[in-house]
Short mmCIF file of C-alpha atoms and ligand atoms in Angstrom, two decimals:
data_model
loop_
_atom_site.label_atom_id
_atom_site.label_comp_id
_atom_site.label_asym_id
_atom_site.label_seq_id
_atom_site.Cartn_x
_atom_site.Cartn_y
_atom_site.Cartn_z
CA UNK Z 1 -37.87 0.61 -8.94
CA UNK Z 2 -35.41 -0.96 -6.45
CA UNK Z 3 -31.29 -0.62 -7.14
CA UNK Z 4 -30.19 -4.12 -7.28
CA UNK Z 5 -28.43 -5.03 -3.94
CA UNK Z 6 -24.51 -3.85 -3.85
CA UNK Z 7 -22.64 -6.63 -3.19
CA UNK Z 8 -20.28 -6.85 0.12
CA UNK Z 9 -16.51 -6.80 -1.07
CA UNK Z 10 -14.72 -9.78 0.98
CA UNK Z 11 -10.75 -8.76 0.35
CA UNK Z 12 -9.53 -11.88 0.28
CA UNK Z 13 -12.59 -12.94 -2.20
CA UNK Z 14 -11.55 -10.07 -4.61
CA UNK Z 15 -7.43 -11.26 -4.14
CA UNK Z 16 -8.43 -14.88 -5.01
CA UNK Z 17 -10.65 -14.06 -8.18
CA UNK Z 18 -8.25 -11.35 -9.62
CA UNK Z 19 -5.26 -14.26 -8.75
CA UNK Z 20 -7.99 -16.35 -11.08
CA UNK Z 21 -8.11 -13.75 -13.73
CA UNK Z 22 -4.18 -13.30 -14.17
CA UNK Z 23 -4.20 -17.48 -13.88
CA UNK Z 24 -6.45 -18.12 -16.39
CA UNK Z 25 -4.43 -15.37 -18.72
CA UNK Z 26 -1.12 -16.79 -18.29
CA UNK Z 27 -2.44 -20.16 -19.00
CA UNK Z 28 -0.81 -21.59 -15.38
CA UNK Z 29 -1.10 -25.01 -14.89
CA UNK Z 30 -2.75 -26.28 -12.16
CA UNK Z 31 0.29 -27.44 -9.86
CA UNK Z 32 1.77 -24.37 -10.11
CA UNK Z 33 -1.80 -22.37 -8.93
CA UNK Z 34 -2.11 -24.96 -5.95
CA UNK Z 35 1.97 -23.83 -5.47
CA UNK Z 36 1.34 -20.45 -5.09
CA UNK Z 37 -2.23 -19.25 -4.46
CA UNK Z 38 -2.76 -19.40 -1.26
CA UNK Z 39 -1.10 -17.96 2.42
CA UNK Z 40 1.82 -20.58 3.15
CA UNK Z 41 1.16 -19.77 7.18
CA UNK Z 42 -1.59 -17.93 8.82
CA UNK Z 43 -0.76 -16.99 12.59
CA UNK Z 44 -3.55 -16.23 14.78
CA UNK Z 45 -2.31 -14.40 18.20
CA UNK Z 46 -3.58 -13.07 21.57
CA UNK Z 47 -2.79 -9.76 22.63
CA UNK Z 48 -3.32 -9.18 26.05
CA UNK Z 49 -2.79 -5.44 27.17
CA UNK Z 50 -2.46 -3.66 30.51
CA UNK Z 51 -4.19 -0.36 29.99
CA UNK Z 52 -3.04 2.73 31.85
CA UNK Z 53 -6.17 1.72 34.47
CA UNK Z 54 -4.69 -1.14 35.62
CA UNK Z 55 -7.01 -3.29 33.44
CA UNK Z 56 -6.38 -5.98 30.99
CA UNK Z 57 -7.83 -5.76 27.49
CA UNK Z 58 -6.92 -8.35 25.24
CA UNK Z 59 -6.99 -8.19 21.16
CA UNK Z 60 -6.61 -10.27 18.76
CA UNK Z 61 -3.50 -9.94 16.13
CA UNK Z 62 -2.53 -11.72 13.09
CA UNK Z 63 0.23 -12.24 10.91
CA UNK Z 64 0.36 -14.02 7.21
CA UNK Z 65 2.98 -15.07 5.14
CA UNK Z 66 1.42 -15.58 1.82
CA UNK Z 67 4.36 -16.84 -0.11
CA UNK Z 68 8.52 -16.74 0.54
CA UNK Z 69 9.15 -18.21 -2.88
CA UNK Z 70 10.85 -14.95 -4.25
CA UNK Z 71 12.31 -13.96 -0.76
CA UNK Z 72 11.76 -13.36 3.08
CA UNK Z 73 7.90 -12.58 3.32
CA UNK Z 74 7.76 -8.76 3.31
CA UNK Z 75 4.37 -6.56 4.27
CA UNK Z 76 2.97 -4.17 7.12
CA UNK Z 77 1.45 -4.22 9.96
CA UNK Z 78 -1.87 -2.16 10.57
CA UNK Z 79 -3.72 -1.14 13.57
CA UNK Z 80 -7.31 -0.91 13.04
CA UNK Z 81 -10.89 -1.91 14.37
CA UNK Z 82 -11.64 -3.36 11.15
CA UNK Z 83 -8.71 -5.87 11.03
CA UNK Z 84 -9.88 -9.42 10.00
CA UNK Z 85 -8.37 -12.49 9.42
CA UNK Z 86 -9.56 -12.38 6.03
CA UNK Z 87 -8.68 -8.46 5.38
CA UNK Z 88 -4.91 -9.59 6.08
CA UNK Z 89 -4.69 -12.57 4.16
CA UNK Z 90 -5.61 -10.27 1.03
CA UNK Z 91 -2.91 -7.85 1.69
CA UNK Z 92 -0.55 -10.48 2.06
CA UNK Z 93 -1.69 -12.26 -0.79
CA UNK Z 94 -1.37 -8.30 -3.01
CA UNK Z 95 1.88 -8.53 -1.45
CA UNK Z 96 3.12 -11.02 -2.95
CA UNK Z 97 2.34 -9.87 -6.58
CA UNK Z 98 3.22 -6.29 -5.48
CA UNK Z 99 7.12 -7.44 -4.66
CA UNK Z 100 6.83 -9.26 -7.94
CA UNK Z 101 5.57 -6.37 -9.77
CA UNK Z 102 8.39 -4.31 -8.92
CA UNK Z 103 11.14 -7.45 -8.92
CA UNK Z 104 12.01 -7.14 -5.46
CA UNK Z 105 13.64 -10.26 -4.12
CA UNK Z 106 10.89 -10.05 -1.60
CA UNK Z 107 7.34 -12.82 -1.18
CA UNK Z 108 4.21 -10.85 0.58
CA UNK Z 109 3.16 -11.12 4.29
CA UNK Z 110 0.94 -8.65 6.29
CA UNK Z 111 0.14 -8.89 10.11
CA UNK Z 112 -2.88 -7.20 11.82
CA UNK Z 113 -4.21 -5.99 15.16
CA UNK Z 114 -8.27 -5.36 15.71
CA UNK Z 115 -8.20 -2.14 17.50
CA UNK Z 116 -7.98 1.38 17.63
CA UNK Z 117 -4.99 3.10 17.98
CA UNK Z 118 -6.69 6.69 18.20
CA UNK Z 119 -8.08 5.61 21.69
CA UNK Z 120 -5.20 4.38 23.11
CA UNK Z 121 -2.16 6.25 24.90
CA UNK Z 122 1.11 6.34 23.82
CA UNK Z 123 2.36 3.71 26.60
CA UNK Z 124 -0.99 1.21 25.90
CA UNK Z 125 0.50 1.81 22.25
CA UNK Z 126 3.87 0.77 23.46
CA UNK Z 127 2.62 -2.54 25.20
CA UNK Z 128 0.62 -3.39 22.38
CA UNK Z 129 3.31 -3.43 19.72
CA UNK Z 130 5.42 -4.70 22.12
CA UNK Z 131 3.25 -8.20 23.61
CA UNK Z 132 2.04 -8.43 19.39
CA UNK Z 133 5.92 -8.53 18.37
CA UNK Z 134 6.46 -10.94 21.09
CA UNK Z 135 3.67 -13.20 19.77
CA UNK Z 136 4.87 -13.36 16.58
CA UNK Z 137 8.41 -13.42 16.78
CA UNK Z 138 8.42 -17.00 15.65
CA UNK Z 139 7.95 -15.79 12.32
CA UNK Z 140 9.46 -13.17 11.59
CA UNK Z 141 13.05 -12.27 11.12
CA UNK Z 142 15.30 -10.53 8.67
CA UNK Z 143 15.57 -13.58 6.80
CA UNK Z 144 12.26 -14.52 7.14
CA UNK Z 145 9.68 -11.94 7.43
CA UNK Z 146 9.72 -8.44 7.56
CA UNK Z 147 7.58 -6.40 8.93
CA UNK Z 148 6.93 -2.13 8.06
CA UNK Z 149 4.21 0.45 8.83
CA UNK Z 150 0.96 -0.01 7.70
CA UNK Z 151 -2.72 2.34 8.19
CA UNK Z 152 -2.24 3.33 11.62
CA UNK Z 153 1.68 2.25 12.42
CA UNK Z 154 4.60 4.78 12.63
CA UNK Z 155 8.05 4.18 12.71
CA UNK Z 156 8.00 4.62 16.39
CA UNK Z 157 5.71 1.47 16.79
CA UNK Z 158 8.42 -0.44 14.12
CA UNK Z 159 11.33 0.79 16.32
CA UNK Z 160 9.24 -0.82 19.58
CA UNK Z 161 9.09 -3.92 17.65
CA UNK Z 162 12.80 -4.11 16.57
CA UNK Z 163 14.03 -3.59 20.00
CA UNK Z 164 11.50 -6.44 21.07
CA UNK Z 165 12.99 -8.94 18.89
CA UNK Z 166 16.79 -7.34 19.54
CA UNK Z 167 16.19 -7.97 23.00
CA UNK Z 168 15.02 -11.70 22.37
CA UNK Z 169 17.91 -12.77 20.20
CA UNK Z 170 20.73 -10.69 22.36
CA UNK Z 171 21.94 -8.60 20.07
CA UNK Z 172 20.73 -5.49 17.85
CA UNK Z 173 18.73 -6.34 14.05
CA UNK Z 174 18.22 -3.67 12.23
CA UNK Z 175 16.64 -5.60 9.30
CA UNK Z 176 13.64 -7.09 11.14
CA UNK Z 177 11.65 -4.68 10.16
CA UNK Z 178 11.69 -1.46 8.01
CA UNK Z 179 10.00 1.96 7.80
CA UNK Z 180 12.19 2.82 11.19
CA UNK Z 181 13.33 5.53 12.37
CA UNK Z 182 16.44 7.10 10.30
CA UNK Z 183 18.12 7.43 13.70
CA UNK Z 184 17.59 3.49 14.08
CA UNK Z 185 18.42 2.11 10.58
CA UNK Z 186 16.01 3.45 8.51
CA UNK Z 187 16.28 4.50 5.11
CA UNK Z 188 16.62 7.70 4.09
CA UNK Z 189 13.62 8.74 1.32
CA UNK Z 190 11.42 5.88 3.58
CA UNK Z 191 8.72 8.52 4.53
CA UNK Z 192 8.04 9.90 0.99
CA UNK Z 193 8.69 6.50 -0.93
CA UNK Z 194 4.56 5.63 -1.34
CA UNK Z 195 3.68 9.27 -2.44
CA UNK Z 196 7.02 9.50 -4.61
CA UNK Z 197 6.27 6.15 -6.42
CA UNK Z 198 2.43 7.24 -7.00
CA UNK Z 199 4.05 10.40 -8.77
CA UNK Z 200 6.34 8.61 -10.86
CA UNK Z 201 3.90 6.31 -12.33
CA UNK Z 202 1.71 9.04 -12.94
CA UNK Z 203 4.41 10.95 -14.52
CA UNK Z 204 4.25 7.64 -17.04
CA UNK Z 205 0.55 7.52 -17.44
CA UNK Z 206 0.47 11.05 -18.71
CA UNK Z 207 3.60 10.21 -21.18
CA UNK Z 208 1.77 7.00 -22.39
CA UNK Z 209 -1.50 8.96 -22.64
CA UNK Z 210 -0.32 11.98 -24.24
CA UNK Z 211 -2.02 14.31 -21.25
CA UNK Z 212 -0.01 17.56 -20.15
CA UNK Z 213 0.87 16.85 -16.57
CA UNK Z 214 1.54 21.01 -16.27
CA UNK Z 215 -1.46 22.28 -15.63
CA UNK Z 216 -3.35 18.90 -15.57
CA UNK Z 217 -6.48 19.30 -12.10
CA UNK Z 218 -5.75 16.59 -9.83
CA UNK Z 219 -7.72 15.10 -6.82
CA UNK Z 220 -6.55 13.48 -3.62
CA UNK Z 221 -9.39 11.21 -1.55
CA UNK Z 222 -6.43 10.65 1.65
CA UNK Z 223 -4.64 13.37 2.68
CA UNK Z 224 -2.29 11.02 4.74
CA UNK Z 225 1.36 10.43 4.14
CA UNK Z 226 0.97 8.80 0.43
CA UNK Z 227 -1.62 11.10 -0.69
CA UNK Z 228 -0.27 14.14 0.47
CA UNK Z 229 3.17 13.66 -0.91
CA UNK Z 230 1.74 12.43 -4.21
CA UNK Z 231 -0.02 16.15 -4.11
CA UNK Z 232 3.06 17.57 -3.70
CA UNK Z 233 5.31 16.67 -6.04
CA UNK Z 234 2.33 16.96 -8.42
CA UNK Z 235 1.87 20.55 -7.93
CA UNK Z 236 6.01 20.82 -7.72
CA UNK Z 237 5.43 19.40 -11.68
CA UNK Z 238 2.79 21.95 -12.29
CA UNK Z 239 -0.30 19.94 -12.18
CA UNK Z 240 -3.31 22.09 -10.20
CA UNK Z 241 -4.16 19.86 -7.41
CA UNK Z 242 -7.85 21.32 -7.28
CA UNK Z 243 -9.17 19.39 -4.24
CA UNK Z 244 -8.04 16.93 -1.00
CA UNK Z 245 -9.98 15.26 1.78
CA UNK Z 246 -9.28 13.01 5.03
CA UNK Z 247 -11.63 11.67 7.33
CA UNK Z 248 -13.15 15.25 8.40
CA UNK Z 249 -13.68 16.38 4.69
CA UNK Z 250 -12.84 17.87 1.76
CA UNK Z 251 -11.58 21.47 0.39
CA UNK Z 252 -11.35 22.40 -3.03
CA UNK Z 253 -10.34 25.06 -4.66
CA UNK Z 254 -10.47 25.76 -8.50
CA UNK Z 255 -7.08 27.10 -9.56
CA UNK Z 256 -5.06 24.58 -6.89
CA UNK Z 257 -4.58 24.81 -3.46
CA UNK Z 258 -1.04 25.47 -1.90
CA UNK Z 259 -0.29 22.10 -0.55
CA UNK Z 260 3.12 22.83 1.69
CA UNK Z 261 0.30 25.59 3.29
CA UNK Z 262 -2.51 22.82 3.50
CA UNK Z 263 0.28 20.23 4.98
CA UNK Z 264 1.32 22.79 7.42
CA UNK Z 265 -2.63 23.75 8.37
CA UNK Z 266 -3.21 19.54 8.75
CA UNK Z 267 0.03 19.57 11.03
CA UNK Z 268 -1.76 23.04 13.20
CA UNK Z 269 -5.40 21.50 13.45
CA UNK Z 270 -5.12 17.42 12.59
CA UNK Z 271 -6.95 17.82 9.23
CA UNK Z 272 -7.32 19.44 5.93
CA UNK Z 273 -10.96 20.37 6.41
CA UNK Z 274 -11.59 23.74 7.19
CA UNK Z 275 -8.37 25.20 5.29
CA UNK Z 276 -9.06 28.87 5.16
CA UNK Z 277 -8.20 29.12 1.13
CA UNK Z 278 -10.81 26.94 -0.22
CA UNK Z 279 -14.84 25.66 -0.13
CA UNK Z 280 -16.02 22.43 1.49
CA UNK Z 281 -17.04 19.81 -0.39
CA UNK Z 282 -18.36 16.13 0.54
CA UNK Z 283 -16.65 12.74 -0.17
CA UNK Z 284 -18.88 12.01 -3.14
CA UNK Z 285 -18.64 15.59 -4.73
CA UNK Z 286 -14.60 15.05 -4.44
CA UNK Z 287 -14.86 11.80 -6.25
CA UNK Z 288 -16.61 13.20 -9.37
CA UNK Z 289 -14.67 16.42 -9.47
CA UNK Z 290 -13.76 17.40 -13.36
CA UNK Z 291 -10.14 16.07 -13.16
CA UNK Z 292 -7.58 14.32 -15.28
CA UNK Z 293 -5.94 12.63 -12.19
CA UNK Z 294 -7.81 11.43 -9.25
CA UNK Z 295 -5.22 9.19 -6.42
CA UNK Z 296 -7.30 7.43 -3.74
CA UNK Z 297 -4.88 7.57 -1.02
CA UNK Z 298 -7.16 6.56 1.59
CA UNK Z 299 -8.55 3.09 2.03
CA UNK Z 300 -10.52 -0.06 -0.04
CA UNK Z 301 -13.18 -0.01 -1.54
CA UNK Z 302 -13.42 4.02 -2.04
CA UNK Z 303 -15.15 3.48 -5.50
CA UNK Z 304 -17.91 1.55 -5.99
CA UNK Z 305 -20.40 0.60 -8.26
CA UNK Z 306 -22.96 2.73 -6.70
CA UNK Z 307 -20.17 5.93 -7.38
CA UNK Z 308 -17.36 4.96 -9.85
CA UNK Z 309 -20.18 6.22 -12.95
CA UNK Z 310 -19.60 10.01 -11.64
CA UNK Z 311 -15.73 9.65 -11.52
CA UNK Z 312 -14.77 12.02 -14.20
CA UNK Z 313 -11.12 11.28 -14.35
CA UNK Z 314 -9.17 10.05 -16.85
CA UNK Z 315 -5.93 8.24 -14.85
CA UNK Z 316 -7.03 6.72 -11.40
CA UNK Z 317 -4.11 6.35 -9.66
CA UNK Z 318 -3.95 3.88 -6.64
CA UNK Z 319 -1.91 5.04 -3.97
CA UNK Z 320 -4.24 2.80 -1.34
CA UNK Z 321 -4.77 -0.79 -1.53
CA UNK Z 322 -7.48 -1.92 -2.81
CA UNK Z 323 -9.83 1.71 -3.36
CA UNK Z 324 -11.91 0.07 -6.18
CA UNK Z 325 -13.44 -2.70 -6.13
CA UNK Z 326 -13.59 -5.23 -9.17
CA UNK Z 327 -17.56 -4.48 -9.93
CA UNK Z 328 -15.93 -0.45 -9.96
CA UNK Z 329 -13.42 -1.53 -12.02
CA UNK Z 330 -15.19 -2.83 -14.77
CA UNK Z 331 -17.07 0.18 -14.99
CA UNK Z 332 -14.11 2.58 -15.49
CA UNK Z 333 -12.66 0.09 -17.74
CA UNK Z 334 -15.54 0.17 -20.28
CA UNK Z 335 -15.70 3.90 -19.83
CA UNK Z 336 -11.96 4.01 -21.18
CA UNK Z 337 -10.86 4.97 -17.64
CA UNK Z 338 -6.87 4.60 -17.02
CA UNK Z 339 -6.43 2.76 -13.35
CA UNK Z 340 -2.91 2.51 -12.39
CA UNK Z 341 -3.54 -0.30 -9.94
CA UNK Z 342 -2.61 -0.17 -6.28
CA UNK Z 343 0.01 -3.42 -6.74
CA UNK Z 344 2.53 -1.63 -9.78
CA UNK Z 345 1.31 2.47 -7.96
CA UNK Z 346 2.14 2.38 -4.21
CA UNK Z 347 4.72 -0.43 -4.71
CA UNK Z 348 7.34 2.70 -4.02
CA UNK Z 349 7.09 2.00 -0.47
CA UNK Z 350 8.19 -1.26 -0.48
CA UNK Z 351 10.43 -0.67 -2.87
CA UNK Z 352 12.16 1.78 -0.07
CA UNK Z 353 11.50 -0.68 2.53
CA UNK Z 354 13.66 -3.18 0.48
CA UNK Z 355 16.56 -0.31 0.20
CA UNK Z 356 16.42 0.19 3.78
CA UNK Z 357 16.64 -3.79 4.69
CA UNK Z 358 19.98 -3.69 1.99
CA UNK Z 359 21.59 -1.03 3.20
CA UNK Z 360 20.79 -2.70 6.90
CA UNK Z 361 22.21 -5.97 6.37
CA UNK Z 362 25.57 -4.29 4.11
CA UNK Z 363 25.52 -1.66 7.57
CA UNK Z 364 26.48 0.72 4.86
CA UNK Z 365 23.79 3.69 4.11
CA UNK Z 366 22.82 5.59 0.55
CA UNK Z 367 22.45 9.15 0.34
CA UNK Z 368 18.86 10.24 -0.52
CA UNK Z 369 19.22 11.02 -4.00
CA UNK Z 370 20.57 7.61 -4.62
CA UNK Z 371 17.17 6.30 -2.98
CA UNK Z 372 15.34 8.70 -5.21
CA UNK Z 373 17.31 7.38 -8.42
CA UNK Z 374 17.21 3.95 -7.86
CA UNK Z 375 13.06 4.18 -6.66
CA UNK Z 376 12.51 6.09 -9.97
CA UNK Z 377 14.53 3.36 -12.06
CA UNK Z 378 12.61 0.64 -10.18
CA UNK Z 379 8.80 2.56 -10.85
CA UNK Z 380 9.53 3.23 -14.68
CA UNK Z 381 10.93 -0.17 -15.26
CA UNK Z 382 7.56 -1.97 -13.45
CA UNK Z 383 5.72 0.58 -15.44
CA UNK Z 384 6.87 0.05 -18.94
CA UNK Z 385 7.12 -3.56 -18.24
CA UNK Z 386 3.14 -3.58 -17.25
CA UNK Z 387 2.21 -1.15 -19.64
CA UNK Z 388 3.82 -3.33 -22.99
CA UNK Z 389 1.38 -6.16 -21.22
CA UNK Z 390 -1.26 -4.03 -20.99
CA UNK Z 391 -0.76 -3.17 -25.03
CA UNK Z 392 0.28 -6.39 -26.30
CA UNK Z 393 -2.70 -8.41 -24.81
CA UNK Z 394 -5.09 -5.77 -25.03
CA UNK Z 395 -6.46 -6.45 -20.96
CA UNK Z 396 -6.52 -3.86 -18.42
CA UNK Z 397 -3.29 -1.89 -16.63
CA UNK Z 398 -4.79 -4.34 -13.33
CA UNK Z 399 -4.81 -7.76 -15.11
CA UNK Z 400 -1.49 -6.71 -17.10
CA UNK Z 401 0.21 -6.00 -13.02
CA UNK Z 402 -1.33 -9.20 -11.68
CA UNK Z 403 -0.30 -11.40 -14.74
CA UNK Z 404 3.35 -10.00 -14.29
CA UNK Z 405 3.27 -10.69 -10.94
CA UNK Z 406 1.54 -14.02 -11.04
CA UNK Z 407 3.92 -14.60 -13.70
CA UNK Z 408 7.35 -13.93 -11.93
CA UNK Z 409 5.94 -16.08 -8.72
CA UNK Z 410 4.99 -18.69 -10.64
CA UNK Z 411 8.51 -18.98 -12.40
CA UNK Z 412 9.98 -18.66 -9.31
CA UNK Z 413 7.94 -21.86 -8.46
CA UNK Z 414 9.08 -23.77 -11.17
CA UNK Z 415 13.08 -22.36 -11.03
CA UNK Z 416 12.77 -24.18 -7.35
CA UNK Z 417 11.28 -27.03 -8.59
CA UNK Z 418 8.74 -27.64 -6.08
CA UNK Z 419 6.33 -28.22 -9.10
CA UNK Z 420 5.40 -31.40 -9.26
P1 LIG Y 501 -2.31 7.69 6.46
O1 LIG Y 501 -3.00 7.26 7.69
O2 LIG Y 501 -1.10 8.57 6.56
O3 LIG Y 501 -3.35 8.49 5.52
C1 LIG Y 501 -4.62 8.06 5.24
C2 LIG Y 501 -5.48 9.32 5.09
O4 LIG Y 501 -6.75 8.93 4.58
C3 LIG Y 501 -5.72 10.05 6.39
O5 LIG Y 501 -5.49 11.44 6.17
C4 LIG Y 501 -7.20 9.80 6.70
O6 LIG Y 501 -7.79 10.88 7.37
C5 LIG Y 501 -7.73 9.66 5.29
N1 LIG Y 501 -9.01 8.93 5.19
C6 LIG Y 501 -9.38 7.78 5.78
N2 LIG Y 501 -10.63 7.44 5.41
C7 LIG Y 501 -11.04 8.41 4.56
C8 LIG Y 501 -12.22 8.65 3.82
N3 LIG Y 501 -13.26 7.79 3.91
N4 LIG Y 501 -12.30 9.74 3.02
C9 LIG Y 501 -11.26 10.59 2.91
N5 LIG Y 501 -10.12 10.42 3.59
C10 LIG Y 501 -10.01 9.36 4.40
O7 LIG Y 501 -2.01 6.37 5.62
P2 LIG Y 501 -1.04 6.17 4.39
O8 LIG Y 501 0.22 5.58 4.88
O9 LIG Y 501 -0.98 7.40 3.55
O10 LIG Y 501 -1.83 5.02 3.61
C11 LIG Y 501 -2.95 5.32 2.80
C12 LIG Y 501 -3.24 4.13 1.91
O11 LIG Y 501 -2.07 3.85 1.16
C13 LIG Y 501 -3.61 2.83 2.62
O12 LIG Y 501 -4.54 2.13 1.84
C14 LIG Y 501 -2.29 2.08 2.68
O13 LIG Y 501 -2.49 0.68 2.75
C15 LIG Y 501 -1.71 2.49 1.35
N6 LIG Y 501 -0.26 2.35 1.29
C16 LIG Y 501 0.55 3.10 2.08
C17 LIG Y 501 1.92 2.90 2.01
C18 LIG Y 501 2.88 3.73 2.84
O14 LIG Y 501 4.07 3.47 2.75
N7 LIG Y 501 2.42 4.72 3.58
C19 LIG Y 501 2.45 1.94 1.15
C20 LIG Y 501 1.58 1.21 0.34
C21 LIG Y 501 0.23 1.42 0.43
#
């Protein structure tokens, strides 16, 4: 017998229906969905690049501001050969429920360039950011839209892009976009914010669920900046992180790897893989590792239907966006699976990213434990105030983030009174 066809995830598809699901929870009324549903600009750009030859290559770039109604639009910008139109639209459109989520005076946006950064050298990389922040520099601003890093975007690349748009406008902003350099504006507690949020709302899952985070075997698919300082401060709590992976593989070992030893190997060779300490192991073998924690830290669509059945774990925690898709979902959801979605578990970043734009605009700059403090007060809050959702209507920890996102946006819609 045949398996029945597995069907293609469209991003944007999977924002729109899970925007349905919260919708149709909440009980919105139409005006309000037609209000705040869908992108409120989509930019389309040309990025024409001269390559170290001499030769010009030209890609295409995009940037979306799904909704300002909270705030500025605020969202990264990613570098990758899969980049579509559509694939941006649905991070801006998580955006704007993540911001909510977390009750940052922020709406979401997310801009985009098809190509691959790997291949290019570090002055193509320059021109790039440089002619794609010139192209959309009638959108964005510190007022407006906000840029940060994204998969494949460093704070180098955002400090190209701020001196772009300095240079336009005469005079240095700092709060165009975020994730800089500290040396340039940025916050301090920026690089670890993702990975530091993922561990606090972990921290809360294990409280709520009554599991023993010392001890507890976790798994990391993503050994990247979010997943490996999720690892960290896990293993710093006295969880065993048992196993990690990146694009070259995975390594596990049974009573926990060191991590600062496997973060200092990556740094030596470029990857994990091939850590002396520990055994192989392939991406599907990682995923159904005996665990109580497993983080996806890598990229969508990670767990599938054709997968999430082996997934042993009892909290999925998603430090990527979008790592399981909705048929995925359902099927750790009947299993009595706990997902901390991606929109209320890597909101930490942006959370950071709105600290840095503050301290920015007031020119006046926290310490990082005051980061710390304030991120953890932030994560706990968004976490208890999903969770009592969660308990009270009896859906899932995803619907319960998207209905208190949908459900701050959509207030914000009517406060303004652009409804009717
Ligand atoms: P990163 O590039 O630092 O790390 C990603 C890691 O995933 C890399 O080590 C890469 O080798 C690995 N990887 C890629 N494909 C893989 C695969 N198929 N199997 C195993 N490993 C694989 O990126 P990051 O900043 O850590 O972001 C990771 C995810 O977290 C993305 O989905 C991103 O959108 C999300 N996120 C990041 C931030 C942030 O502030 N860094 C904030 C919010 C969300």
């Amino acid at each position: 017998m045949f398996a029945a066809p597995v069907r293609e995830n469209n991003a944007y598809e999977v924002a729109l229906e899970n925007f349905d699901l919260a919708a149709n929870a909440l009980e919105l009324e139409d005006g309000v969905r037609a209000m705040i549903k869908y992108p409120e600009r989509i930019l389309s750009v040309s990025v024409p690049v001269r390559m170290d030859s001499g030769k010009i290559v030209r890609f295409e770039g995009y940037r979306v501001q799904h909704s300002t109604l909270r705030g500025p639009a605020k969202g990264g910008i990613r570098f990758h050969p899969n980049v579509t139109a559509d694939e941006v639209k649905a991070l801006a459109t998580w955006m704007t429920w993540k911001c909510a989520v977390v009750n940052i005076p922020f709406g979401g946006g997310k801009g985009g360039v098809t190509c691959n950064p790997k291949a290019l050298s570090l002055h193509e990389l320059e021109r790039l950011s440089r002619r794609y922040a010139s192209a959309i520099l009638p959108l964005i601003g510190p007022e407006k839209d906000i840029p940060a890093p994204d998969v494949y975007t460093t704070p180098q690349i955002m400090a190209w892009i701020m001196d772009t748009y300095s240079m336009n406008v005469g005079y240095p902003v700092m709060g165009v976009v975020t994730g800089k350099p500290v040396s340039l504006g940025g916050s301090l507690g920026r690089n670890e914010a993702t990975g530091r949020g993922v561990f606090y709302t972990i921290v809360s899952s294990c409280e709520h669920l009554k599991i023993q985070l010392t001890g507890a075997r976790v798994v990391v698919q993503g050994f990247g900046n979010a997943g490996s300082i999720a690892a960290h401060m896990l293993q710093e709590a006295g969880a065993r992180v048992i196993a990690v992976s990146d694009t070259r593989g995975g390594i596990f070992h049974n009573s926990g790897l060191d991590i600062p030893e496997v973060i200092a190997f990556k740094d030596r060779t470029g990857s994990a893989a091939g850590f002396p300490a520990a055994e192989p192991l392939t991406p599907d073998e990682l995923l159904a590792l005996d665990c109580e924690i497993l983080v996806p830290a890598a990229l969508e669509n990670a767990i599938t239907e054709l997968n999430a059945r082996t997934v042993k774990a009892k909290v999925i925690a998603e430090a990527a966006n979008g790592p399981v898709t909705p048929q995925a979902d359902r099927i750790l959801e009947s299993n009595g699976q706990f997902v901390i979605p991606d929109i209320l578990c890597n909101a930490g970043g942006v959370t950071v990213s709105y600290f840095e734009w503050v301290q920015d605009e007031q020119h006046l700059f926290w310490e990082a434990q005051d980061v710390y403090k304030r991120l953890e007060r932030v994560m706990k809050t968004a976490f208890a105030e999903c969770l009592k959702v969660h308990v009270d209507r009896k859906v899932g920890m995803r619907l319960a983030a998207n209905m208190v996102g949908v459900g701050r946006v959509a207030e914000a819609s009517r406060i303004r009174g652009l409804y009717p």
